[in-house]
Amino acid sequence: MATVMDRNRDMNPNGDMNRNGDDQGVRYASGVGVGDPEVDAILQSESVRQRSTLQLIASENFASPAVLAAAGSVLTNKYAEGYPGRRYYAGNRFVDQMESLAKERLARLFGAEHVNVQPHSGSNANAAAYLALLEPGDTVLAMSLDQGGHLTHGSPVNFSGRLYDFVPYGVTAAGPDGERIDFDQVADLARRVRPKLIVAGATAYPRVIDPAPFRQIADEVGARFLFDAAHVAGLIAGGVHPSPFGVADVVTFTTHKTLRGPRGGAIACSEELAKGIDKAVFPGLQGGPLEHVIAAKAVAFGEALRPSFKQYAAAIVANAKALAASLESEGLRLVSGGTDNHLVLVDLRPFDEELSGKVAQEALEAAGIVANRNQIPGDPRSPFVTSGLRLGTAAQTTTGMGEPEMETIGRLIGRALRSRGDESATSAIADDVAGLCQKFPPPGAERP
Ligand SMILES: *Cc1c(COP(=O)(O)O)cnc(C)c1O
């Protein structure tokens, strides 16, 4: 069977099949690269993979050529420990301008009082928020991992679970309007354990997360409220999800998921907490900031401020709903019965009791469909095996795919799962996938 990797290798950067099918043809047909043949060969292969297979990992996106260029800029050469106007090194006049620009745009985008654009990642943003708000051993309420929460929400293998006493909440039982955040449980637990902090936000939850009931519960028990908007920051920026800014005490998020910027994190908070948050990021947690990434964040925030970003955010959700409907007509059960955001969570058990998330992920990848296995609420299988699949629409929506393509993708997924292990059927699906992808190249597709 021609694997996806073989297929990629046989394709030149324009997506055409290379007549000789050799690596050299691919490498030199492109005319792009960094000039290091070994590095270029790998970059080229990855570039072809990204545009000849379907990118349905819910936490991924295609950043614009402007974001990619800023992230590859000369600002990587500069040390800038500290903050604009208060640096520990000389020569930061233009770095200060860049970081101030990023902060000004971000504050405007979300109507935030104070922002910090230095966290290297979403995990670092959470670590800084905890460092600012908690002492080791303090009690925190957060969504349990197997119900959709993130590693940094108290997993025992993560610093969060080792340093703080996390108490998990989850979702309601399956059924009509089920598998939603169980606010009765959140309130009961909050009254019982009196947490210092309540965390909202998730990594595999397909529904709107309303910050208002969390605020109410936090106020009742005298807790701080952190909203981790890592996945949905772009949906909030685009006005299709309720904003936690001005509701939560602290909002953390990544800049590379639905927000479509460079890989990184950011924090917003009230003036009252500004000093503590800034001190927690630097010198508390990090050294020199990645100013080239901060430049790329400034570009991405500028893009998200444009009216077209509202259309993009709305299209992400419309596409997720279309994908959900198509998957359901293929006989797949969706956790919570559908989606309000950019992702769907498939419970594979009713489709095929024997089919684990791991096997499904591998079957889809062989067919050129890239998604990840994921635990579902109450999953009997381990996080390495799982009974679920998580699929997101943010990246393919960026390429211009719409509801008709989502309907097609749902059918391709059904076909791929049913014909797993059948090499010729899988190869035929991979051809269909490549044909579809060729019509929707990601922005900056020819870049390494
Ligand atoms: C992705 C994610 C993070 C962490 O982001 P990284 O940049 O991968 O460290 C934190 N919280 C939630 C809810 C996430 O989904």
GROMACS .gro file of C-alpha atoms and ligand atoms in nm:
model
  463
    1MET     CA    1   0.000   0.000   0.000
    2ALA     CA    2   0.121   0.350  -0.078
    3THR     CA    3   0.136   0.516   0.260
    4VAL     CA    4   0.067   0.883   0.313
    5MET     CA    5   0.439   0.942   0.349
    6ASP     CA    6   0.508   0.779   0.011
    7ARG     CA    7   0.231   0.981  -0.139
    8ASN     CA    8   0.380   1.301   0.002
    9ARG     CA    9   0.722   1.219  -0.123
   10ASP     CA   10   0.582   1.165  -0.472
   11MET     CA   11   0.419   1.501  -0.483
   12ASN     CA   12   0.586   1.827  -0.575
   13PRO     CA   13   0.504   2.146  -0.383
   14ASN     CA   14   0.226   2.237  -0.624
   15GLY     CA   15   0.050   1.920  -0.522
   16ASP     CA   16   0.110   1.752  -0.860
   17MET     CA   17   0.246   1.404  -0.876
   18ASN     CA   18   0.615   1.408  -0.946
   19ARG     CA   19   0.684   1.203  -1.257
   20ASN     CA   20   0.998   1.038  -1.120
   21GLY     CA   21   0.860   1.009  -0.770
   22ASP     CA   22   1.200   1.085  -0.622
   23ASP     CA   23   1.302   1.311  -0.334
   24GLN     CA   24   1.531   1.522  -0.551
   25GLY     CA   25   1.244   1.629  -0.772
   26VAL     CA   26   1.052   1.746  -0.468
   27ARG     CA   27   1.343   1.928  -0.315
   28TYR     CA   28   1.453   2.121  -0.619
   29ALA     CA   29   1.117   2.184  -0.780
   30SER     CA   30   1.022   2.403  -0.487
   31GLY     CA   31   1.284   2.676  -0.504
   32VAL     CA   32   1.212   2.746  -0.135
   33GLY     CA   33   1.397   2.650   0.176
   34VAL     CA   34   1.655   2.765   0.423
   35GLY     CA   35   1.953   2.645   0.221
   36ASP     CA   36   2.040   2.350   0.444
   37PRO     CA   37   1.962   2.044   0.231
   38GLU     CA   38   1.887   1.809   0.520
   39VAL     CA   39   1.665   2.061   0.698
   40ASP     CA   40   1.498   2.161   0.371
   41ALA     CA   41   1.414   1.803   0.283
   42ILE     CA   42   1.228   1.762   0.611
   43LEU     CA   43   1.058   2.102   0.588
   44GLN     CA   44   0.949   2.026   0.236
   45SER     CA   45   0.802   1.689   0.336
   46GLU     CA   46   0.612   1.848   0.622
   47SER     CA   47   0.484   2.126   0.398
   48VAL     CA   48   0.354   1.870   0.150
   49ARG     CA   49   0.201   1.662   0.432
   50GLN     CA   50   0.016   1.969   0.562
   51ARG     CA   51  -0.144   2.040   0.227
   52SER     CA   52  -0.211   1.692   0.093
   53THR     CA   53  -0.379   1.549   0.405
   54LEU     CA   54  -0.669   1.680   0.615
   55GLN     CA   55  -0.565   1.864   0.929
   56LEU     CA   56  -0.841   1.794   1.180
   57ILE     CA   57  -0.647   1.820   1.507
   58ALA     CA   58  -0.872   2.053   1.705
   59SER     CA   59  -0.583   2.248   1.859
   60GLU     CA   60  -0.414   2.325   1.526
   61ASN     CA   61  -0.451   2.591   1.260
   62PHE     CA   62  -0.271   2.738   0.959
   63ALA     CA   63  -0.101   3.066   1.053
   64SER     CA   64  -0.086   3.333   0.781
   65PRO     CA   65   0.234   3.397   0.580
   66ALA     CA   66   0.267   3.726   0.773
   67VAL     CA   67   0.259   3.542   1.107
   68LEU     CA   68   0.515   3.287   0.980
   69ALA     CA   69   0.742   3.565   0.853
   70ALA     CA   70   0.729   3.761   1.180
   71ALA     CA   71   0.808   3.444   1.377
   72GLY     CA   72   1.113   3.396   1.155
   73SER     CA   73   1.234   3.756   1.197
   74VAL     CA   74   1.553   3.912   1.340
   75LEU     CA   75   1.384   3.966   1.675
   76THR     CA   76   1.496   3.613   1.763
   77ASN     CA   77   1.844   3.766   1.809
   78LYS     CA   78   1.746   3.995   2.097
   79TYR     CA   79   1.752   3.942   2.473
   80ALA     CA   80   1.481   4.145   2.643
   81GLU     CA   81   1.429   4.024   3.001
   82GLY     CA   82   1.181   4.254   3.169
   83TYR     CA   83   0.898   4.457   3.019
   84PRO     CA   84   0.875   4.756   2.779
   85GLY     CA   85   1.057   5.051   2.940
   86ARG     CA   86   1.195   4.824   3.216
   87ARG     CA   87   1.450   4.593   3.053
   88TYR     CA   88   1.762   4.439   3.201
   89TYR     CA   89   1.958   4.467   2.873
   90ALA     CA   90   2.039   4.755   2.639
   91GLY     CA   91   1.926   4.789   2.280
   92ASN     CA   92   1.556   4.725   2.332
   93ARG     CA   93   1.409   5.040   2.179
   94PHE     CA   94   1.242   4.857   1.889
   95VAL     CA   95   1.165   4.544   2.088
   96ASP     CA   96   0.978   4.770   2.331
   97GLN     CA   97   0.780   4.917   2.042
   98MET     CA   98   0.693   4.568   1.919
   99GLU     CA   99   0.585   4.430   2.256
  100SER     CA  100   0.382   4.745   2.328
  101LEU     CA  101   0.211   4.710   1.990
  102ALA     CA  102   0.122   4.346   2.062
  103LYS     CA  103  -0.015   4.440   2.406
  104GLU     CA  104  -0.216   4.734   2.275
  105ARG     CA  105  -0.376   4.520   2.002
  106LEU     CA  106  -0.452   4.235   2.240
  107ALA     CA  107  -0.611   4.466   2.499
  108ARG     CA  108  -0.826   4.617   2.223
  109LEU     CA  109  -0.923   4.277   2.081
  110PHE     CA  110  -1.069   4.151   2.409
  111GLY     CA  111  -1.140   4.475   2.596
  112ALA     CA  112  -0.889   4.362   2.859
  113GLU     CA  113  -0.757   4.591   3.135
  114HIS     CA  114  -0.410   4.438   3.151
  115VAL     CA  115  -0.234   4.185   2.926
  116ASN     CA  116   0.092   3.993   2.924
  117VAL     CA  117   0.209   3.855   2.587
  118GLN     CA  118   0.527   3.685   2.709
  119PRO     CA  119   0.416   3.331   2.808
  120HIS     CA  120   0.593   3.085   2.578
  121SER     CA  121   0.287   2.857   2.570
  122GLY     CA  122  -0.059   2.799   2.711
  123SER     CA  123   0.089   2.576   2.981
  124ASN     CA  124   0.328   2.854   3.085
  125ALA     CA  125   0.039   3.101   3.098
  126ASN     CA  126  -0.144   2.867   3.337
  127ALA     CA  127   0.171   2.809   3.543
  128ALA     CA  128   0.216   3.187   3.577
  129ALA     CA  129  -0.148   3.236   3.677
  130TYR     CA  130  -0.118   2.966   3.946
  131LEU     CA  131   0.211   3.117   4.066
  132ALA     CA  132   0.043   3.456   4.098
  133LEU     CA  133  -0.276   3.334   4.267
  134LEU     CA  134  -0.180   3.028   4.474
  135GLU     CA  135   0.063   2.884   4.727
  136PRO     CA  136   0.178   2.523   4.693
  137GLY     CA  137  -0.083   2.291   4.844
  138ASP     CA  138  -0.378   2.526   4.782
  139THR     CA  139  -0.707   2.375   4.668
  140VAL     CA  140  -0.823   2.433   4.310
  141LEU     CA  141  -1.142   2.320   4.135
  142ALA     CA  142  -1.098   2.230   3.767
  143MET     CA  143  -1.244   2.005   3.500
  144SER     CA  144  -1.127   1.647   3.520
  145LEU     CA  145  -0.900   1.532   3.240
  146ASP     CA  146  -1.114   1.242   3.127
  147GLN     CA  147  -1.413   1.477   3.102
  148GLY     CA  148  -1.235   1.730   2.880
  149GLY     CA  149  -0.990   1.921   3.103
  150HIS     CA  150  -0.623   1.991   3.025
  151LEU     CA  151  -0.304   1.841   3.172
  152THR     CA  152  -0.234   2.173   3.345
  153HIS     CA  153  -0.570   2.144   3.524
  154GLY     CA  154  -0.431   1.908   3.786
  155SER     CA  155  -0.305   1.595   3.613
  156PRO     CA  156  -0.089   1.393   3.853
  157VAL     CA  157   0.188   1.373   3.589
  158ASN     CA  158   0.188   1.754   3.544
  159PHE     CA  159   0.342   2.022   3.769
  160SER     CA  160  -0.011   2.142   3.845
  161GLY     CA  161  -0.117   1.815   4.003
  162ARG     CA  162   0.210   1.786   4.194
  163LEU     CA  163   0.215   2.139   4.338
  164TYR     CA  164  -0.152   2.207   4.407
  165ASP     CA  165  -0.447   2.015   4.544
  166PHE     CA  166  -0.681   1.989   4.244
  167VAL     CA  167  -1.037   1.867   4.294
  168PRO     CA  168  -1.201   1.763   3.964
  169TYR     CA  169  -1.551   1.836   3.840
  170GLY     CA  170  -1.710   1.683   3.532
  171VAL     CA  171  -2.006   1.670   3.298
  172THR     CA  172  -2.362   1.544   3.346
  173ALA     CA  173  -2.468   1.193   3.240
  174ALA     CA  174  -2.529   1.112   2.872
  175GLY     CA  175  -2.882   1.178   2.745
  176PRO     CA  176  -3.078   1.463   2.587
  177ASP     CA  177  -2.889   1.784   2.678
  178GLY     CA  178  -2.647   1.566   2.874
  179GLU     CA  179  -2.268   1.560   2.886
  180ARG     CA  180  -2.266   1.933   2.972
  181ILE     CA  181  -2.063   2.090   3.256
  182ASP     CA  182  -2.235   1.985   3.578
  183PHE     CA  183  -2.279   2.319   3.754
  184ASP     CA  184  -2.463   2.155   4.046
  185GLN     CA  185  -2.151   1.948   4.105
  186VAL     CA  186  -1.923   2.253   4.066
  187ALA     CA  187  -2.130   2.443   4.326
  188ASP     CA  188  -2.149   2.146   4.569
  189LEU     CA  189  -1.776   2.082   4.548
  190ALA     CA  190  -1.698   2.453   4.585
  191ARG     CA  191  -1.905   2.476   4.905
  192ARG     CA  192  -1.746   2.161   5.040
  193VAL     CA  193  -1.374   2.211   4.961
  194ARG     CA  194  -1.365   2.595   4.961
  195PRO     CA  195  -1.111   2.624   4.675
  196LYS     CA  196  -0.885   2.926   4.647
  197LEU     CA  197  -0.930   2.912   4.269
  198ILE     CA  198  -1.191   2.777   4.027
  199VAL     CA  199  -1.070   2.698   3.674
  200ALA     CA  200  -1.301   2.688   3.371
  201GLY     CA  201  -1.189   2.583   3.025
  202ALA     CA  202  -1.126   2.258   2.845
  203THR     CA  203  -0.937   2.085   2.573
  204ALA     CA  204  -1.203   1.839   2.458
  205TYR     CA  205  -1.544   1.989   2.533
  206PRO     CA  206  -1.767   2.058   2.232
  207ARG     CA  207  -2.008   2.304   2.396
  208VAL     CA  208  -2.012   2.672   2.495
  209ILE     CA  209  -1.850   2.739   2.833
  210ASP     CA  210  -2.052   3.015   2.998
  211PRO     CA  211  -1.831   3.208   3.240
  212ALA     CA  212  -2.128   3.358   3.433
  213PRO     CA  213  -2.222   3.058   3.653
  214PHE     CA  214  -1.854   3.002   3.741
  215ARG     CA  215  -1.827   3.367   3.850
  216GLN     CA  216  -2.134   3.330   4.068
  217ILE     CA  217  -2.003   3.016   4.238
  218ALA     CA  218  -1.656   3.167   4.285
  219ASP     CA  219  -1.809   3.478   4.448
  220GLU     CA  220  -2.025   3.265   4.676
  221VAL     CA  221  -1.726   3.074   4.816
  222GLY     CA  222  -1.471   3.358   4.796
  223ALA     CA  223  -1.256   3.193   4.528
  224ARG     CA  224  -1.067   3.351   4.240
  225PHE     CA  225  -1.185   3.254   3.891
  226LEU     CA  226  -0.947   3.161   3.607
  227PHE     CA  227  -1.087   3.106   3.258
  228ASP     CA  228  -0.852   2.903   3.037
  229ALA     CA  229  -0.959   3.002   2.685
  230ALA     CA  230  -0.678   2.812   2.510
  231HIS     CA  231  -0.907   2.645   2.257
  232VAL     CA  232  -1.180   2.906   2.214
  233ALA     CA  233  -0.987   3.236   2.219
  234GLY     CA  234  -1.049   3.278   1.844
  235LEU     CA  235  -1.421   3.209   1.884
  236ILE     CA  236  -1.438   3.471   2.161
  237ALA     CA  237  -1.238   3.718   1.949
  238GLY     CA  238  -1.477   3.655   1.661
  239GLY     CA  239  -1.778   3.721   1.884
  240VAL     CA  240  -1.936   3.375   1.851
  241HIS     CA  241  -1.872   3.264   2.213
  242PRO     CA  242  -1.942   3.453   2.538
  243SER     CA  243  -1.643   3.655   2.657
  244PRO     CA  244  -1.480   3.574   2.992
  245PHE     CA  245  -1.281   3.900   2.979
  246GLY     CA  246  -1.406   4.127   3.255
  247VAL     CA  247  -1.589   3.829   3.412
  248ALA     CA  248  -1.301   3.605   3.521
  249ASP     CA  249  -1.021   3.743   3.739
  250VAL     CA  250  -0.763   3.600   3.499
  251VAL     CA  251  -0.796   3.470   3.142
  252THR     CA  252  -0.518   3.255   2.996
  253PHE     CA  253  -0.504   3.134   2.637
  254THR     CA  254  -0.288   3.005   2.355
  255THR     CA  255  -0.232   3.212   2.044
  256HIS     CA  256  -0.201   2.920   1.799
  257LYS     CA  257  -0.534   2.737   1.821
  258THR     CA  258  -0.853   2.906   1.697
  259LEU     CA  259  -0.680   3.246   1.733
  260ARG     CA  260  -0.455   3.138   1.440
  261GLY     CA  261  -0.134   3.305   1.552
  262PRO     CA  262   0.214   3.174   1.634
  263ARG     CA  263   0.267   2.895   1.888
  264GLY     CA  264   0.251   3.074   2.224
  265GLY     CA  265   0.045   3.192   2.519
  266ALA     CA  266  -0.094   3.510   2.674
  267ILE     CA  267  -0.268   3.628   2.990
  268ALA     CA  268  -0.526   3.898   3.058
  269CYS     CA  269  -0.633   4.021   3.401
  270SER     CA  270  -0.770   4.317   3.595
  271GLU     CA  271  -0.543   4.609   3.695
  272GLU     CA  272  -0.559   4.481   4.051
  273LEU     CA  273  -0.377   4.158   3.956
  274ALA     CA  274  -0.149   4.308   3.688
  275LYS     CA  275   0.163   4.337   3.900
  276GLY     CA  276   0.133   3.986   4.040
  277ILE     CA  277   0.076   3.829   3.697
  278ASP     CA  278   0.368   4.017   3.539
  279LYS     CA  279   0.600   3.918   3.824
  280ALA     CA  280   0.488   3.555   3.794
  281VAL     CA  281   0.571   3.541   3.420
  282PHE     CA  282   0.905   3.719   3.468
  283PRO     CA  283   1.110   3.668   3.681
  284GLY     CA  284   0.884   3.403   3.837
  285LEU     CA  285   0.869   3.151   3.556
  286GLN     CA  286   1.054   3.255   3.242
  287GLY     CA  287   1.375   3.429   3.136
  288GLY     CA  288   1.405   3.620   2.810
  289PRO     CA  289   1.080   3.655   2.614
  290LEU     CA  290   1.052   3.526   2.255
  291GLU     CA  291   1.022   3.868   2.093
  292HIS     CA  292   1.004   3.721   1.741
  293VAL     CA  293   0.700   3.524   1.854
  294ILE     CA  294   0.562   3.838   2.021
  295ALA     CA  295   0.596   4.013   1.680
  296ALA     CA  296   0.399   3.726   1.526
  297LYS     CA  297   0.140   3.759   1.805
  298ALA     CA  298   0.106   4.131   1.716
  299VAL     CA  299   0.040   4.031   1.353
  300ALA     CA  300  -0.216   3.769   1.456
  301PHE     CA  301  -0.397   4.009   1.693
  302GLY     CA  302  -0.410   4.260   1.406
  303GLU     CA  303  -0.564   3.993   1.184
  304ALA     CA  304  -0.817   3.901   1.453
  305LEU     CA  305  -0.920   4.269   1.484
  306ARG     CA  306  -1.030   4.274   1.119
  307PRO     CA  307  -1.402   4.229   1.042
  308SER     CA  308  -1.319   3.920   0.832
  309PHE     CA  309  -1.213   3.735   1.148
  310LYS     CA  310  -1.575   3.743   1.269
  311GLN     CA  311  -1.674   3.562   0.950
  312TYR     CA  312  -1.393   3.314   1.000
  313ALA     CA  313  -1.504   3.238   1.359
  314ALA     CA  314  -1.865   3.192   1.248
  315ALA     CA  315  -1.752   2.963   0.963
  316ILE     CA  316  -1.551   2.746   1.206
  317VAL     CA  317  -1.866   2.677   1.409
  318ALA     CA  318  -2.092   2.629   1.104
  319ASN     CA  319  -1.838   2.383   0.967
  320ALA     CA  320  -1.819   2.191   1.295
  321LYS     CA  321  -2.198   2.158   1.295
  322ALA     CA  322  -2.193   2.035   0.934
  323LEU     CA  323  -1.918   1.785   1.016
  324ALA     CA  324  -2.117   1.670   1.321
  325ALA     CA  325  -2.429   1.610   1.111
  326SER     CA  326  -2.232   1.417   0.851
  327LEU     CA  327  -2.062   1.198   1.113
  328GLU     CA  328  -2.398   1.123   1.274
  329SER     CA  329  -2.538   1.013   0.940
  330GLU     CA  330  -2.238   0.776   0.919
  331GLY     CA  331  -2.364   0.617   1.241
  332LEU     CA  332  -2.118   0.778   1.482
  333ARG     CA  333  -2.233   0.897   1.826
  334LEU     CA  334  -2.116   1.243   1.930
  335VAL     CA  335  -2.051   1.329   2.293
  336SER     CA  336  -2.323   1.579   2.400
  337GLY     CA  337  -2.503   1.509   2.071
  338GLY     CA  338  -2.329   1.778   1.868
  339THR     CA  339  -2.121   2.091   1.897
  340ASP     CA  340  -2.132   2.467   1.961
  341ASN     CA  341  -1.765   2.529   1.890
  342HIS     CA  342  -1.479   2.418   1.664
  343LEU     CA  343  -1.466   2.053   1.765
  344VAL     CA  344  -1.660   1.731   1.784
  345LEU     CA  345  -1.588   1.443   2.017
  346VAL     CA  346  -1.684   1.103   1.875
  347ASP     CA  347  -1.776   0.815   2.105
  348LEU     CA  348  -1.670   0.515   1.894
  349ARG     CA  349  -1.827   0.247   2.114
  350PRO     CA  350  -2.179   0.238   1.965
  351PHE     CA  351  -2.027   0.235   1.613
  352ASP     CA  352  -1.798  -0.058   1.691
  353GLU     CA  353  -1.734  -0.181   2.045
  354GLU     CA  354  -1.395  -0.320   1.934
  355LEU     CA  355  -1.273   0.002   1.771
  356SER     CA  356  -1.050   0.203   2.006
  357GLY     CA  357  -0.951   0.564   1.954
  358LYS     CA  358  -0.595   0.450   1.892
  359VAL     CA  359  -0.690   0.213   1.610
  360ALA     CA  360  -0.929   0.471   1.463
  361GLN     CA  361  -0.657   0.740   1.466
  362GLU     CA  362  -0.419   0.505   1.285
  363ALA     CA  363  -0.682   0.402   1.029
  364LEU     CA  364  -0.763   0.765   0.956
  365GLU     CA  365  -0.398   0.864   0.923
  366ALA     CA  366  -0.342   0.584   0.670
  367ALA     CA  367  -0.622   0.746   0.469
  368GLY     CA  368  -0.466   1.096   0.496
  369ILE     CA  369  -0.703   1.219   0.768
  370VAL     CA  370  -0.508   1.355   1.066
  371ALA     CA  371  -0.697   1.366   1.396
  372ASN     CA  372  -0.633   1.252   1.750
  373ARG     CA  373  -0.770   0.988   1.982
  374ASN     CA  374  -0.925   1.128   2.295
  375GLN     CA  375  -1.086   1.003   2.610
  376ILE     CA  376  -1.462   1.050   2.634
  377PRO     CA  377  -1.649   1.112   2.962
  378GLY     CA  378  -1.632   0.793   3.170
  379ASP     CA  379  -1.398   0.627   2.920
  380PRO     CA  380  -1.325   0.266   3.019
  381ARG     CA  381  -1.002   0.271   2.814
  382SER     CA  382  -0.673   0.437   2.914
  383PRO     CA  383  -0.562   0.778   2.780
  384PHE     CA  384  -0.320   0.593   2.548
  385VAL     CA  385  -0.594   0.382   2.391
  386THR     CA  386  -0.925   0.568   2.451
  387SER     CA  387  -1.272   0.515   2.305
  388GLY     CA  388  -1.300   0.851   2.135
  389LEU     CA  389  -1.180   1.071   1.853
  390ARG     CA  390  -1.149   1.449   1.860
  391LEU     CA  391  -1.194   1.636   1.532
  392GLY     CA  392  -1.163   2.012   1.480
  393THR     CA  393  -1.252   2.246   1.195
  394ALA     CA  394  -1.034   2.554   1.265
  395ALA     CA  395  -0.748   2.462   1.030
  396GLN     CA  396  -0.946   2.343   0.729
  397THR     CA  397  -1.182   2.639   0.764
  398THR     CA  398  -0.875   2.861   0.718
  399THR     CA  399  -0.814   2.695   0.381
  400GLY     CA  400  -1.162   2.802   0.267
  401MET     CA  401  -1.343   2.473   0.311
  402GLY     CA  402  -1.713   2.513   0.389
  403GLU     CA  403  -2.014   2.304   0.481
  404PRO     CA  404  -2.020   2.094   0.159
  405GLU     CA  405  -1.658   1.991   0.220
  406MET     CA  406  -1.738   1.906   0.584
  407GLU     CA  407  -2.018   1.679   0.466
  408THR     CA  408  -1.766   1.509   0.235
  409ILE     CA  409  -1.509   1.478   0.515
  410GLY     CA  410  -1.767   1.313   0.742
  411ARG     CA  411  -1.833   1.054   0.472
  412LEU     CA  412  -1.460   0.998   0.414
  413ILE     CA  413  -1.415   0.937   0.788
  414GLY     CA  414  -1.700   0.687   0.792
  415ARG     CA  415  -1.552   0.507   0.491
  416ALA     CA  416  -1.203   0.504   0.641
  417LEU     CA  417  -1.321   0.361   0.974
  418ARG     CA  418  -1.533   0.092   0.806
  419SER     CA  419  -1.258  -0.012   0.563
  420ARG     CA  420  -0.972  -0.010   0.814
  421GLY     CA  421  -0.717  -0.278   0.735
  422ASP     CA  422  -0.828  -0.290   0.369
  423GLU     CA  423  -0.525  -0.146   0.192
  424SER     CA  424  -0.675  -0.075  -0.148
  425ALA     CA  425  -0.987   0.086  -0.003
  426THR     CA  426  -0.770   0.297   0.230
  427SER     CA  427  -0.548   0.402  -0.058
  428ALA     CA  428  -0.854   0.506  -0.262
  429ILE     CA  429  -0.975   0.722   0.029
  430ALA     CA  430  -0.630   0.881   0.060
  431ASP     CA  431  -0.652   0.970  -0.312
  432ASP     CA  432  -0.991   1.133  -0.258
  433VAL     CA  433  -0.852   1.322   0.042
  434ALA     CA  434  -0.552   1.447  -0.156
  435GLY     CA  435  -0.784   1.557  -0.438
  436LEU     CA  436  -0.998   1.754  -0.193
  437CYS     CA  437  -0.695   1.913  -0.024
  438GLN     CA  438  -0.549   2.018  -0.356
  439LYS     CA  439  -0.852   2.241  -0.414
  440PHE     CA  440  -0.800   2.415  -0.076
  441PRO     CA  441  -0.431   2.494  -0.027
  442PRO     CA  442  -0.345   2.650   0.309
  443PRO     CA  443  -0.218   3.010   0.309
  444GLY     CA  444   0.155   3.033   0.237
  445ALA     CA  445   0.153   2.672   0.116
  446GLU     CA  446   0.477   2.710  -0.075
  447ARG     CA  447   0.671   2.828   0.231
  448PRO     CA  448   0.900   2.576   0.398
  449LIG     C1  449  -0.375   2.359   2.459
  449LIG     C2  450  -0.417   2.391   2.597
  449LIG     C3  451  -0.328   2.442   2.692
  449LIG     C4  452  -0.177   2.444   2.672
  449LIG     O1  453  -0.126   2.498   2.564
  449LIG     P1  454   0.026   2.464   2.518
  449LIG     O2  455   0.060   2.582   2.435
  449LIG     O3  456   0.019   2.335   2.446
  449LIG     O4  457   0.110   2.455   2.641
  449LIG     C5  458  -0.376   2.482   2.816
  449LIG     N1  459  -0.507   2.470   2.845
  449LIG     C6  460  -0.595   2.419   2.759
  449LIG     C7  461  -0.739   2.409   2.799
  449LIG     C8  462  -0.554   2.376   2.632
  449LIG     O5  463  -0.642   2.322   2.549
   0.00000   0.00000   0.00000
